[in-house]
Coordinates of C-alpha atoms in Angstrom, one line a residue:
M1 CA -138.0 -33.6 -68.9
I2 CA -138.4 -30.3 -70.7
Q3 CA -135.3 -28.1 -70.6
L4 CA -135.6 -24.4 -70.0
S5 CA -132.9 -21.8 -70.7
G6 CA -134.3 -19.2 -68.2
Q7 CA -131.2 -19.4 -66.0
D8 CA -129.1 -17.8 -68.9
V9 CA -131.6 -15.1 -69.9
E10 CA -131.6 -11.4 -69.2
I11 CA -133.9 -8.8 -70.6
Q12 CA -132.6 -5.3 -71.2
V13 CA -134.9 -2.5 -72.2
R14 CA -133.0 0.6 -73.2
N15 CA -134.7 4.0 -73.6
I16 CA -137.5 2.6 -75.7
S17 CA -140.4 4.7 -77.1
K18 CA -143.4 3.7 -79.0
R19 CA -145.9 5.9 -80.8
F20 CA -149.3 5.2 -82.4
G21 CA -149.9 8.0 -84.8
K22 CA -149.2 11.2 -82.8
V23 CA -149.7 9.6 -79.4
T24 CA -146.6 8.4 -77.5
V25 CA -147.7 5.4 -75.4
V26 CA -144.2 4.4 -74.2
D27 CA -141.8 7.3 -73.5
D28 CA -138.1 6.7 -72.9
V29 CA -138.5 3.6 -70.7
S30 CA -135.4 1.6 -69.4
F31 CA -135.1 -1.4 -67.1
D32 CA -133.4 -4.7 -66.8
V33 CA -134.8 -8.1 -65.8
K34 CA -132.3 -10.3 -64.0
N35 CA -132.0 -14.0 -64.7
G36 CA -134.8 -15.9 -63.0
D37 CA -136.6 -12.8 -61.7
V38 CA -140.3 -12.2 -61.9
V39 CA -141.0 -8.5 -62.7
G40 CA -144.4 -6.9 -62.7
L41 CA -145.4 -3.9 -64.9
L42 CA -148.0 -2.1 -62.8
G43 CA -150.1 0.9 -63.6
P44 CA -153.5 2.2 -64.7
S45 CA -155.2 1.4 -68.0
G46 CA -153.4 3.2 -70.9
C47 CA -150.1 3.6 -69.1
G48 CA -148.2 1.6 -71.7
K49 CA -147.5 -1.6 -69.8
T50 CA -149.0 -4.0 -72.4
T51 CA -147.3 -2.2 -75.2
I52 CA -144.0 -2.7 -73.5
L53 CA -144.7 -6.4 -73.2
R54 CA -145.6 -6.6 -76.9
C55 CA -142.4 -4.8 -77.8
I56 CA -140.4 -7.3 -75.9
A57 CA -142.2 -10.2 -77.6
G58 CA -141.7 -8.6 -81.0
L59 CA -145.4 -8.1 -81.6
E60 CA -144.7 -4.4 -81.9
D61 CA -141.7 -2.6 -83.2
I62 CA -140.2 0.3 -81.2
D63 CA -139.7 3.8 -82.5
A64 CA -136.6 4.5 -80.5
G65 CA -134.1 2.8 -78.1
E66 CA -133.3 -0.9 -78.2
I67 CA -134.3 -4.3 -76.6
L68 CA -131.7 -7.0 -75.8
L69 CA -132.6 -10.6 -75.1
S70 CA -129.9 -12.9 -73.8
G71 CA -127.4 -10.1 -74.5
K72 CA -128.3 -9.9 -78.2
I73 CA -130.2 -7.0 -79.8
A74 CA -133.8 -8.1 -80.6
S75 CA -135.1 -4.6 -81.6
S76 CA -133.2 -1.4 -82.5
K77 CA -134.7 1.2 -84.9
E78 CA -131.4 3.1 -85.0
K79 CA -129.4 -0.1 -86.1
G80 CA -132.2 -1.4 -88.3
I81 CA -132.6 -4.6 -86.3
F82 CA -135.9 -6.4 -85.7
V83 CA -135.9 -10.1 -84.7
P84 CA -139.3 -11.6 -85.5
P85 CA -141.4 -13.0 -82.6
E86 CA -140.9 -16.7 -83.5
K87 CA -137.1 -16.3 -83.3
R88 CA -137.0 -14.6 -79.9
K89 CA -137.5 -17.7 -77.7
V90 CA -140.2 -15.9 -75.7
G91 CA -143.2 -17.6 -74.3
L92 CA -146.5 -15.7 -74.2
V93 CA -149.6 -16.2 -71.9
F94 CA -152.5 -14.0 -73.0
Q95 CA -155.3 -12.6 -70.9
S96 CA -157.9 -14.9 -72.5
Y97 CA -155.7 -18.1 -72.3
A98 CA -157.1 -18.9 -75.9
L99 CA -157.6 -22.6 -75.3
W100 CA -159.5 -24.6 -77.9
P101 CA -162.7 -25.7 -76.2
H102 CA -163.1 -28.9 -78.3
M103 CA -159.6 -30.1 -77.6
T104 CA -158.3 -31.8 -74.4
V105 CA -155.4 -30.3 -72.4
K106 CA -152.9 -32.5 -74.2
Q107 CA -154.4 -31.8 -77.6
N108 CA -154.2 -28.0 -76.9
L109 CA -150.5 -28.4 -76.3
A110 CA -150.0 -30.7 -79.2
Y111 CA -151.6 -28.4 -81.7
C112 CA -148.9 -25.8 -81.0
L113 CA -146.2 -28.4 -81.7
K114 CA -147.7 -30.1 -84.8
K115 CA -144.5 -29.4 -86.8
V116 CA -142.4 -31.2 -84.2
P117 CA -141.6 -34.9 -84.6
K118 CA -144.1 -37.1 -82.7
D119 CA -141.8 -38.6 -80.2
M120 CA -140.2 -35.2 -79.4
R121 CA -143.7 -33.7 -79.2
E122 CA -144.8 -36.2 -76.6
R123 CA -141.7 -35.5 -74.4
K124 CA -142.3 -31.8 -74.6
I125 CA -145.9 -32.1 -73.7
E126 CA -145.2 -34.5 -70.8
G127 CA -142.4 -32.2 -69.5
A128 CA -144.5 -29.0 -69.7
L129 CA -147.5 -30.6 -67.9
E130 CA -145.2 -32.0 -65.2
L131 CA -143.8 -28.5 -64.6
V132 CA -147.2 -27.1 -64.0
S133 CA -148.5 -30.1 -62.1
L134 CA -151.2 -31.0 -64.5
S135 CA -150.1 -34.4 -65.7
D136 CA -153.2 -36.1 -64.2
I137 CA -155.7 -34.0 -66.1
A138 CA -154.2 -34.2 -69.7
S139 CA -157.4 -35.8 -71.0
R140 CA -159.8 -33.2 -69.7
Y141 CA -161.4 -30.4 -71.7
P142 CA -161.0 -26.7 -70.8
S143 CA -164.7 -26.6 -69.7
Q144 CA -163.8 -29.3 -67.1
L145 CA -161.0 -27.2 -65.5
S146 CA -161.1 -24.4 -62.9
G147 CA -159.9 -21.0 -63.9
G148 CA -156.6 -21.6 -62.2
Q149 CA -156.1 -24.9 -64.1
Q150 CA -156.8 -23.1 -67.4
Q151 CA -154.2 -20.5 -66.5
R152 CA -151.7 -23.3 -65.9
V153 CA -152.5 -25.0 -69.2
A154 CA -151.9 -21.7 -71.0
L155 CA -148.5 -21.5 -69.2
A156 CA -147.7 -25.1 -70.1
R157 CA -148.5 -24.4 -73.7
S158 CA -145.9 -21.6 -73.7
L159 CA -143.3 -23.8 -71.9
C160 CA -143.6 -26.4 -74.7
Y161 CA -141.4 -24.2 -76.9
E162 CA -138.7 -24.2 -74.2
P163 CA -138.5 -20.4 -74.1
G164 CA -135.8 -18.4 -72.5
M165 CA -138.4 -16.2 -70.8
I166 CA -142.1 -15.9 -70.3
L167 CA -144.4 -12.9 -70.8
L168 CA -147.8 -12.8 -69.2
D169 CA -150.5 -10.2 -70.0
E170 CA -153.0 -9.8 -67.2
P171 CA -152.8 -13.5 -66.6
L172 CA -155.4 -13.6 -63.8
S173 CA -157.9 -11.0 -65.0
N174 CA -160.7 -13.3 -66.0
L175 CA -160.8 -15.1 -62.7
D176 CA -163.2 -14.2 -59.9
F177 CA -161.9 -12.4 -56.8
K178 CA -161.5 -15.4 -54.6
E179 CA -159.8 -17.5 -57.4
R180 CA -157.4 -14.7 -58.1
E181 CA -156.4 -14.5 -54.5
R182 CA -155.6 -18.2 -54.5
V183 CA -154.0 -18.5 -57.9
R184 CA -151.6 -15.5 -57.6
G185 CA -149.6 -17.2 -54.9
E186 CA -149.6 -20.4 -56.9
L187 CA -148.4 -18.6 -60.0
R188 CA -145.4 -17.1 -58.1
T189 CA -144.5 -20.4 -56.6
L190 CA -144.7 -22.1 -60.0
L191 CA -142.6 -19.5 -61.8
K192 CA -139.9 -19.5 -59.1
R193 CA -139.9 -23.3 -59.0
I194 CA -139.4 -23.4 -62.8
G195 CA -136.7 -20.7 -62.5
I196 CA -137.7 -18.9 -65.7
T197 CA -137.3 -15.2 -66.2
A198 CA -140.8 -13.6 -66.3
V199 CA -142.4 -10.3 -67.0
F200 CA -146.1 -9.8 -66.4
V201 CA -148.6 -7.0 -66.8
T202 CA -151.2 -6.1 -64.2
H203 CA -153.2 -3.1 -62.9
D204 CA -153.8 -4.8 -59.6
Q205 CA -151.4 -3.7 -56.9
E206 CA -151.8 -6.7 -54.6
E207 CA -151.3 -9.1 -57.5
A208 CA -148.1 -7.3 -58.4
F209 CA -146.9 -7.3 -54.9
V210 CA -147.6 -11.0 -54.3
I211 CA -146.1 -12.3 -57.6
S212 CA -143.2 -9.9 -58.2
D213 CA -139.6 -9.8 -57.1
R214 CA -139.6 -6.3 -58.5
V215 CA -142.3 -3.9 -59.6
I216 CA -142.1 -1.2 -62.3
L217 CA -144.7 1.4 -61.8
L218 CA -145.8 3.2 -65.0
N219 CA -148.0 6.2 -65.7
R220 CA -148.8 7.9 -69.1
G221 CA -146.0 5.9 -70.8
K222 CA -143.3 6.8 -68.3
M223 CA -141.6 4.9 -65.5
V224 CA -142.6 6.4 -62.2
Q225 CA -140.7 4.2 -59.8
T226 CA -139.2 0.8 -59.6
G227 CA -138.2 -1.4 -56.7
T228 CA -139.3 -4.3 -54.5
P229 CA -142.9 -4.3 -53.4
D230 CA -141.8 -3.1 -49.9
E231 CA -139.8 -0.2 -51.4
L232 CA -142.7 1.0 -53.5
Y233 CA -145.2 0.8 -50.6
S234 CA -142.9 2.1 -47.8
S235 CA -141.0 4.7 -49.8
P236 CA -143.0 6.3 -52.6
T237 CA -140.9 8.9 -54.4
N238 CA -143.7 11.1 -55.8
L239 CA -147.3 12.0 -55.6
F240 CA -148.5 9.4 -58.2
A241 CA -146.8 6.5 -56.5
A242 CA -148.2 7.5 -53.1
Q243 CA -151.7 7.8 -54.4
F244 CA -151.8 4.7 -56.7
I245 CA -150.3 2.3 -54.2
G246 CA -152.4 1.8 -51.1
K247 CA -154.5 4.5 -49.4
A248 CA -152.7 7.7 -48.3
N249 CA -153.4 11.1 -47.0
I250 CA -151.5 13.7 -49.0
F251 CA -150.6 17.1 -47.4
K252 CA -148.6 20.1 -48.6
A253 CA -145.5 20.5 -46.5
T254 CA -142.4 22.7 -46.1
F255 CA -139.0 21.6 -44.9
M256 CA -138.3 23.5 -41.6
G257 CA -134.9 22.0 -40.7
P258 CA -133.2 18.9 -39.4
S259 CA -134.1 17.5 -36.0
G260 CA -131.8 17.9 -33.1
D261 CA -130.2 14.4 -33.5
G262 CA -129.9 14.8 -37.2
A263 CA -131.8 11.6 -37.9
G264 CA -134.9 13.3 -39.4
A265 CA -136.4 16.6 -40.0
M266 CA -139.3 18.8 -39.0
L267 CA -141.9 19.6 -41.7
S268 CA -144.6 22.2 -41.5
V269 CA -148.0 20.8 -42.5
P270 CA -150.4 23.9 -42.6
E271 CA -153.6 21.8 -43.3
L272 CA -153.0 20.0 -40.0
G273 CA -151.9 23.2 -38.2
K274 CA -148.9 21.2 -37.0
E275 CA -145.2 20.6 -37.5
L276 CA -144.6 16.9 -38.0
Y277 CA -141.3 15.1 -37.2
C278 CA -140.3 13.0 -40.2
D279 CA -137.9 10.1 -39.9
A280 CA -137.5 8.7 -43.5
D281 CA -135.1 6.1 -44.8
G282 CA -132.4 7.9 -46.7
G283 CA -133.1 11.3 -45.1
V284 CA -135.6 14.1 -45.7
P285 CA -134.9 16.1 -48.9
R286 CA -134.9 19.9 -48.4
D287 CA -137.1 20.4 -51.4
T288 CA -139.9 18.2 -50.0
S289 CA -143.2 19.8 -51.0
M290 CA -145.7 17.2 -49.8
V291 CA -146.0 14.3 -47.4
A292 CA -148.0 11.1 -47.6
V293 CA -149.3 9.3 -44.5
R294 CA -151.0 6.0 -45.1
F295 CA -154.5 5.4 -43.6
N296 CA -153.4 2.2 -41.8
E297 CA -150.3 3.8 -40.2
I298 CA -152.2 6.3 -38.0
S299 CA -153.4 5.3 -34.6
M300 CA -156.5 6.9 -33.1
S301 CA -157.7 7.3 -29.6
E302 CA -160.3 9.3 -27.6
A303 CA -157.7 9.9 -24.9
P304 CA -154.9 12.5 -25.4
D305 CA -151.4 11.2 -25.7
H306 CA -148.9 12.4 -23.0
D307 CA -146.3 12.6 -25.8
D308 CA -148.0 15.2 -28.1
S309 CA -145.3 15.2 -30.8
N310 CA -146.9 14.2 -34.1
V311 CA -150.3 14.1 -32.4
V312 CA -153.2 16.1 -33.8
E313 CA -156.7 16.6 -32.5
G314 CA -159.8 16.3 -34.6
T315 CA -163.5 15.4 -34.8
L316 CA -164.6 12.0 -36.2
S317 CA -166.8 12.9 -39.2
S318 CA -167.6 9.5 -40.8
K319 CA -167.2 5.8 -40.2
E320 CA -167.4 3.0 -42.8
Y321 CA -167.3 -0.6 -41.6
R322 CA -165.7 -3.0 -44.1
G323 CA -165.6 -6.2 -42.3
S324 CA -161.9 -6.8 -41.5
V325 CA -161.2 -3.1 -41.2
T326 CA -163.0 0.1 -40.5
D327 CA -162.3 3.3 -42.4
Y328 CA -162.7 6.7 -40.7
K329 CA -162.6 10.3 -41.7
V330 CA -161.4 12.8 -39.1
K331 CA -161.8 16.5 -39.5
V332 CA -158.5 18.1 -38.5
G333 CA -158.1 21.8 -39.3
G334 CA -158.7 22.2 -43.0
A335 CA -158.2 18.5 -43.8
N336 CA -160.2 15.3 -43.7
V337 CA -157.8 12.7 -42.6
G338 CA -158.3 9.1 -43.5
V339 CA -157.6 6.4 -40.8
T340 CA -158.0 2.6 -41.2
T341 CA -158.2 0.4 -38.1
H342 CA -158.9 -3.2 -37.4
P343 CA -160.6 -4.6 -34.3
F344 CA -157.3 -5.6 -32.6
C345 CA -155.3 -2.4 -33.2
S346 CA -153.6 -1.9 -29.9
N347 CA -153.8 1.9 -30.0
S348 CA -157.1 2.3 -31.7
D349 CA -160.5 2.8 -30.1
E350 CA -163.9 2.5 -31.7
P351 CA -165.3 6.0 -31.3
Q352 CA -168.6 7.2 -32.7
V353 CA -169.2 9.9 -35.3
G354 CA -168.9 13.4 -33.7
A355 CA -166.4 12.3 -31.0
K356 CA -163.2 14.2 -30.3
V357 CA -160.3 12.0 -31.2
Y358 CA -156.5 12.2 -31.2
L359 CA -154.4 10.9 -34.1
R360 CA -150.8 9.9 -33.6
I361 CA -148.7 9.8 -36.7
P362 CA -145.4 7.9 -36.2
P363 CA -142.4 9.8 -37.6
A364 CA -141.6 6.8 -39.9
A365 CA -145.1 7.0 -41.4
V366 CA -144.5 10.5 -42.7
K367 CA -143.3 10.0 -46.3
P368 CA -141.6 13.0 -47.9
L369 CA -142.7 13.6 -51.5
K370 CA -141.8 15.8 -54.5
S371 CA -144.5 17.0 -56.8

């Protein structure tokens, strides 16, 4: 059985920066990856996530800061240390998988181990294929495999080296939508079963949420927010996080004062012509300048609510049926408020365009933001 050292590995990224010419693509980024954790680097194209991955792997050198693998410095410009990729005990799975089409699964793995003695090579291949549950298809060619199986072969090839950690660059990007949905859950299960420390790059929010223990959100080379998937979705800390993750209405807001019970605060939202009660985890900062309210956290009805706190009146201006959900736009004062419902929402009707509707915004759904 192949032996992995993932349980003893920790990745430490300390204030790293990377420039290409005059362009800074990674700007003072720091984070740790705990032993056995799966961490996703999430963000739009060009935000620096793949460059960070390549710096950890040793495929790029950093211009500032340092990277420690298993407690030892792998990259440090200040100390003049750069450990080459082949000595970092890092496994890599690339976006394309890069499998030789004329070689069987077993031959693809063996090619990467041609300098290893034959008996040891056989043990490593058998162990890697067993880890990814592909022992029964070792004689097949890549063209005879599904996209998910090809992805597991690429992972097995990296595991042959018995790495301390694994890095994956957009590992599901060349699968179709349905296959991606299926494989992403399998990938997390596989990584957690192996117990190896993993960092992967994606621009797909759902993919990051399904696979990751923790997500690092990046924009323009900087870290925007880090936390569990639930923390990023439920408690965005700034405008970019609220807009990039999920669908959210963004309104300017002013802190008016704490509520009577001290648990929340009242916020003036001029675009809605309303003061909203906000009950946020960790309290409501006095310097709140905006609020985010997610489309799917608003309930809509054609009947007025007897409790009119956090209820606004508007006119339904558009309706888009999307199968499992319906997206609405509701004209409220100077704002077009987005609302998403599904057929079995307990507090949502199915009004027609032009109808007067009432939107109830739960206090916990009002997310305070800073610009």
